[in-house]
Amino acid sequence: MPEASDVVRKEMYELTDRGGRRLALRPEGTAPVVRAYVEHRPTPPWKVWYVAPNFRYERPQRGRYRQHWQLGAEVLGVDDPDVDVEVIALAHGFYRELGLRQFTLLLNSMGTPEERAEYVETLRSYYRSHGDAFGSEFRERAEEHPLRLFDARNEEWQDVIERAPQLTEHLGDDSQRHFERVQRGLDTLGIAYELCPRLVRGFDYYTSTTFEFASDALDAAQNAIGGGGRYDQLAEEMGGPPTPGIGFGIGVERLLIACESEGVGAGEPRGLDAFVIDQLGDGSATVVVDELREAGLRADRAYGGRSMKAQMTMANRAGAAYSVLLARSEAERGAVAVKDMTTGEQIEVPREQAAGWIRARQDERL
Ligand code: HAM
């Protein structure tokens, strides 16, 4: 029997609903994607992404919450190591493009389930012969979940744990070749990584390539800003055809902590492109705002027949680049007055051209 993963064993967010049914909130996004694949059988390769909240019954602390969001991507139907490289590079590029620099890509291979089972036995007997002096807690963990000992923090045990046999030394030829090709692919793209034979991910569906992105901005116990790997048997386990898969999940809250710590990210939100000032009260403000938004502009307006001065104050407060004045004299000529809120310059523009006119200038500016 495979070891039950920590998330499934200890962290399921379970509850009983009003009908007395026992439910568990979704802990992660990969199994639901694979379930959708099995049910709908899209043509592989199937490449999908998602942003969704997940729930785990954790002890909450900075960077570890009972509800967290993940941005994830999955590719089903290809076991070519080039896909592993593509998926890892996608996540890596995402962090880089945000401006993050202080993170490390940790890489490992879990081999096939058979190789892993054999390795777990090797590990157990190693711990049996080397951990005798450590007492019952060590012995119990070594018997029940020898892989999880890699995460143990107990100082006394570290020496023995560090010298334990490594899974990557027990991989078969195919797994070894696959893992090497992933590494060569990352080398070719210039993506730096650290081989981390003790990287144990929190789910037991993983096979072959696994990886994590560790940020210096967070405490070591929750420094992963993302992680993922292959799950080549999961579709079959869920009743589907044998279908390899690989993906990652990026933790959005931890990502934001890392961005804040490195002083990068989205920055100040941009103000409005246009604010409509309505002196007509005949419904045309609704139409003009709609036209501006249809043109892809960020537009807003005042409501309730407020004074010209109050509306101008609102336009300023909203940080609008332009105000669009709907006034009697311009309306008679089928026009509006567009004012550049930075320079104070004002010109008359035919009403139906106002959105295009502002759009062209904003495109130039950005
Ligand atoms: P995971 O490593 O459990 O993998 O979660 C992915 C990321 O979600 C973590 O690296 C972390 O950034 C964030 N995260 C996880 N738990 C918490 C929490 N309690 N509070 C805040 N952030 C958290 C998965 O869930 C896999 N489904 C990833 C995957 C996709 N593997 C293959 N495809």
Short mmCIF file of N, CA and C in Angstrom, two decimals, residues 30 47-50 71-75 87 90 231 246-250:
data_model
loop_
_atom_site.label_atom_id
_atom_site.label_comp_id
_atom_site.label_asym_id
_atom_site.label_seq_id
_atom_site.Cartn_x
_atom_site.Cartn_y
_atom_site.Cartn_z
N THR A 30 -5.13 19.26 -8.77
CA THR A 30 -4.73 18.28 -9.79
C THR A 30 -5.74 17.15 -9.95
N LYS A 47 -3.85 20.60 -22.43
CA LYS A 47 -3.12 21.60 -21.63
C LYS A 47 -4.14 22.54 -21.01
N VAL A 48 -4.19 22.59 -19.68
CA VAL A 48 -5.19 23.43 -19.01
C VAL A 48 -4.56 24.22 -17.87
N TRP A 49 -5.25 25.27 -17.47
CA TRP A 49 -4.79 26.04 -16.29
C TRP A 49 -5.98 26.42 -15.44
N TYR A 50 -5.74 26.82 -14.22
CA TYR A 50 -6.82 27.19 -13.29
C TYR A 50 -6.29 28.11 -12.21
N LEU A 71 -2.59 29.04 -8.48
CA LEU A 71 -2.60 29.19 -9.93
C LEU A 71 -1.90 27.94 -10.46
N GLY A 72 -2.62 27.13 -11.21
CA GLY A 72 -2.04 25.85 -11.62
C GLY A 72 -2.12 25.63 -13.11
N ALA A 73 -1.27 24.72 -13.59
CA ALA A 73 -1.32 24.31 -15.00
C ALA A 73 -1.04 22.81 -15.04
N GLU A 74 -1.70 22.12 -15.95
CA GLU A 74 -1.52 20.67 -16.08
C GLU A 74 -1.45 20.31 -17.56
N VAL A 75 -0.63 19.31 -17.87
CA VAL A 75 -0.58 18.76 -19.24
C VAL A 75 -0.81 17.26 -19.15
N VAL A 87 6.82 22.66 -18.74
CA VAL A 87 5.97 23.00 -17.60
C VAL A 87 6.80 23.73 -16.52
N LEU A 90 7.55 27.19 -17.65
CA LEU A 90 6.39 28.09 -17.58
C LEU A 90 6.28 28.72 -16.19
N TYR A 231 2.45 12.76 -12.55
CA TYR A 231 1.51 11.84 -11.90
C TYR A 231 1.01 10.88 -12.97
N ILE A 246 1.56 15.92 -16.02
CA ILE A 246 2.49 16.73 -15.21
C ILE A 246 1.91 18.13 -15.06
N GLY A 247 2.19 18.76 -13.91
CA GLY A 247 1.69 20.12 -13.72
C GLY A 247 2.33 20.77 -12.52
N PHE A 248 1.87 21.98 -12.24
CA PHE A 248 2.34 22.69 -11.04
C PHE A 248 1.22 23.51 -10.44
N GLY A 249 1.40 23.86 -9.17
CA GLY A 249 0.51 24.80 -8.50
C GLY A 249 1.36 25.88 -7.86
N ILE A 250 0.98 27.13 -8.10
CA ILE A 250 1.70 28.26 -7.49
C ILE A 250 0.79 28.83 -6.39
#
